[in-house]
GROMACS .gro file of C-alpha atoms in nm:
model
   99
    1MET     CA    1  12.067  11.595  -0.451
    2ARG     CA    2  12.080  11.940  -0.614
    3ARG     CA    3  11.699  11.967  -0.601
    4GLN     CA    4  11.699  11.876  -0.233
    5LEU     CA    5  11.959  12.143  -0.156
    6ASP     CA    6  11.760  12.396  -0.358
    7ALA     CA    7  11.445  12.305  -0.164
    8ILE     CA    8  11.620  12.345   0.171
    9SER     CA    9  11.774  12.672   0.057
   10TYR     CA   10  11.436  12.801  -0.067
   11ASN     CA   11  11.268  12.710   0.261
   12VAL     CA   12  11.543  12.880   0.461
   13LYS     CA   13  11.526  13.198   0.251
   14HIS     CA   14  11.146  13.202   0.253
   15HIS     CA   15  11.129  13.145   0.629
   16SER     CA   16  11.401  13.404   0.696
   17ARG     CA   17  11.198  13.673   0.520
   18LYS     CA   18  10.909  13.606   0.755
   19SER     CA   19  11.123  13.606   1.067
   20SER     CA   20  11.384  13.849   1.192
   21ARG     CA   21  11.588  13.576   1.359
   22SER     CA   22  11.843  13.367   1.176
   23GLU     CA   23  11.753  13.019   1.061
   24CYS     CA   24  11.961  12.746   1.227
   25ILE     CA   25  12.055  12.414   1.072
   26ALA     CA   26  12.247  12.131   1.239
   27ILE     CA   27  12.470  11.906   1.033
   28VAL     CA   28  12.588  11.588   1.201
   29GLY     CA   29  12.888  11.453   1.013
   30LEU     CA   30  13.100  11.704   0.821
   31GLY     CA   31  13.288  11.474   0.588
   32LEU     CA   32  13.256  11.492   0.211
   33ILE     CA   33  12.876  11.487   0.207
   34GLY     CA   34  12.797  11.689   0.520
   35GLY     CA   35  13.072  11.941   0.449
   36SER     CA   36  12.956  11.984   0.089
   37ILE     CA   37  12.597  12.038   0.202
   38ALA     CA   38  12.713  12.295   0.459
   39LEU     CA   39  12.919  12.486   0.202
   40ALA     CA   40  12.635  12.481  -0.053
   41LEU     CA   41  12.386  12.609   0.205
   42LYS     CA   42  12.622  12.886   0.317
   43ARG     CA   43  12.678  12.987  -0.045
   44SER     CA   44  12.308  12.999  -0.129
   45SER     CA   45  12.182  13.137   0.206
   46PRO     CA   46  12.459  13.327   0.386
   47ASN     CA   47  12.227  13.436   0.670
   48ILE     CA   48  12.171  13.086   0.806
   49VAL     CA   49  12.360  12.966   1.110
   50ILE     CA   50  12.504  12.617   1.074
   51TYR     CA   51  12.586  12.412   1.383
   52GLY     CA   52  12.823  12.126   1.314
   53PHE     CA   53  12.887  11.810   1.511
   54ASP     CA   54  13.180  11.577   1.440
   55THR     CA   55  13.524  11.502   1.581
   56PRO     CA   56  13.726  11.803   1.701
   57ALA     CA   57  13.968  11.784   1.406
   58VAL     CA   58  13.686  11.774   1.150
   59LEU     CA   59  13.505  12.060   1.325
   60GLN     CA   60  13.821  12.269   1.314
   61ARG     CA   61  13.861  12.210   0.938
   62ALA     CA   62  13.494  12.291   0.877
   63ARG     CA   63  13.522  12.618   1.071
   64ARG     CA   64  13.836  12.717   0.880
   65ALA     CA   65  13.661  12.641   0.550
   66GLY     CA   66  13.362  12.855   0.650
   67ALA     CA   67  13.124  12.558   0.632
   68ILE     CA   68  12.991  12.597   0.987
   69ASP     CA   69  12.936  12.882   1.227
   70VAL     CA   70  12.925  12.686   1.552
   71ALA     CA   71  13.126  12.377   1.642
   72ALA     CA   72  12.902  12.189   1.885
   73SER     CA   73  13.063  11.966   2.145
   74THR     CA   74  12.754  11.744   2.181
   75LEU     CA   75  12.480  11.623   1.951
   76GLU     CA   76  12.223  11.788   2.177
   77ASP     CA   77  12.401  12.125   2.153
   78ALA     CA   78  12.411  12.098   1.774
   79CYS     CA   79  12.039  12.027   1.744
   80ARG     CA   80  11.898  12.240   2.027
   81SER     CA   81  11.841  12.559   1.822
   82ALA     CA   82  11.812  12.396   1.482
   83SER     CA   83  11.489  12.382   1.286
   84VAL     CA   84  11.645  12.122   1.054
   85ALA     CA   85  11.900  11.852   1.136
   86ILE     CA   86  12.088  11.679   0.856
   87ILE     CA   87  12.245  11.344   0.943
   88ALA     CA   88  12.540  11.291   0.709
   89THR     CA   89  12.721  10.999   0.866
   90PRO     CA   90  12.789  10.645   0.746
   91LEU     CA   91  12.489  10.414   0.795
   92GLU     CA   92  12.635  10.234   1.096
   93LYS     CA   93  12.696  10.564   1.274
   94SER     CA   94  12.358  10.706   1.165
   95LEU     CA   95  12.178  10.429   1.348
   96ARG     CA   96  12.372  10.511   1.667
   97VAL     CA   97  12.309  10.885   1.625
   98LEU     CA   98  11.936  10.831   1.587
   99SER     CA   99  11.900  10.593   1.882
   0.00000   0.00000   0.00000
């Protein structure tokens, strides 16, 4: 998991140097896994913009914790500007999200 986060962080930093615009990442599901990924990405690459999608209460906690920059009200809004989308939901919900 740590190597995967490092690879995402490296790609974001490397891409950001080439481009003047901020890199955007969508995280669907901001529980223990999605929230931890968001916090780790923000810590390692503070310039990225993270769009989160979850229930309103979870989105509010994630914003307060500094894990996300934008609380998206729909899955489409979360992913529209993102170059990477991370699905961090339980398997049953992941299948619904992807369909």
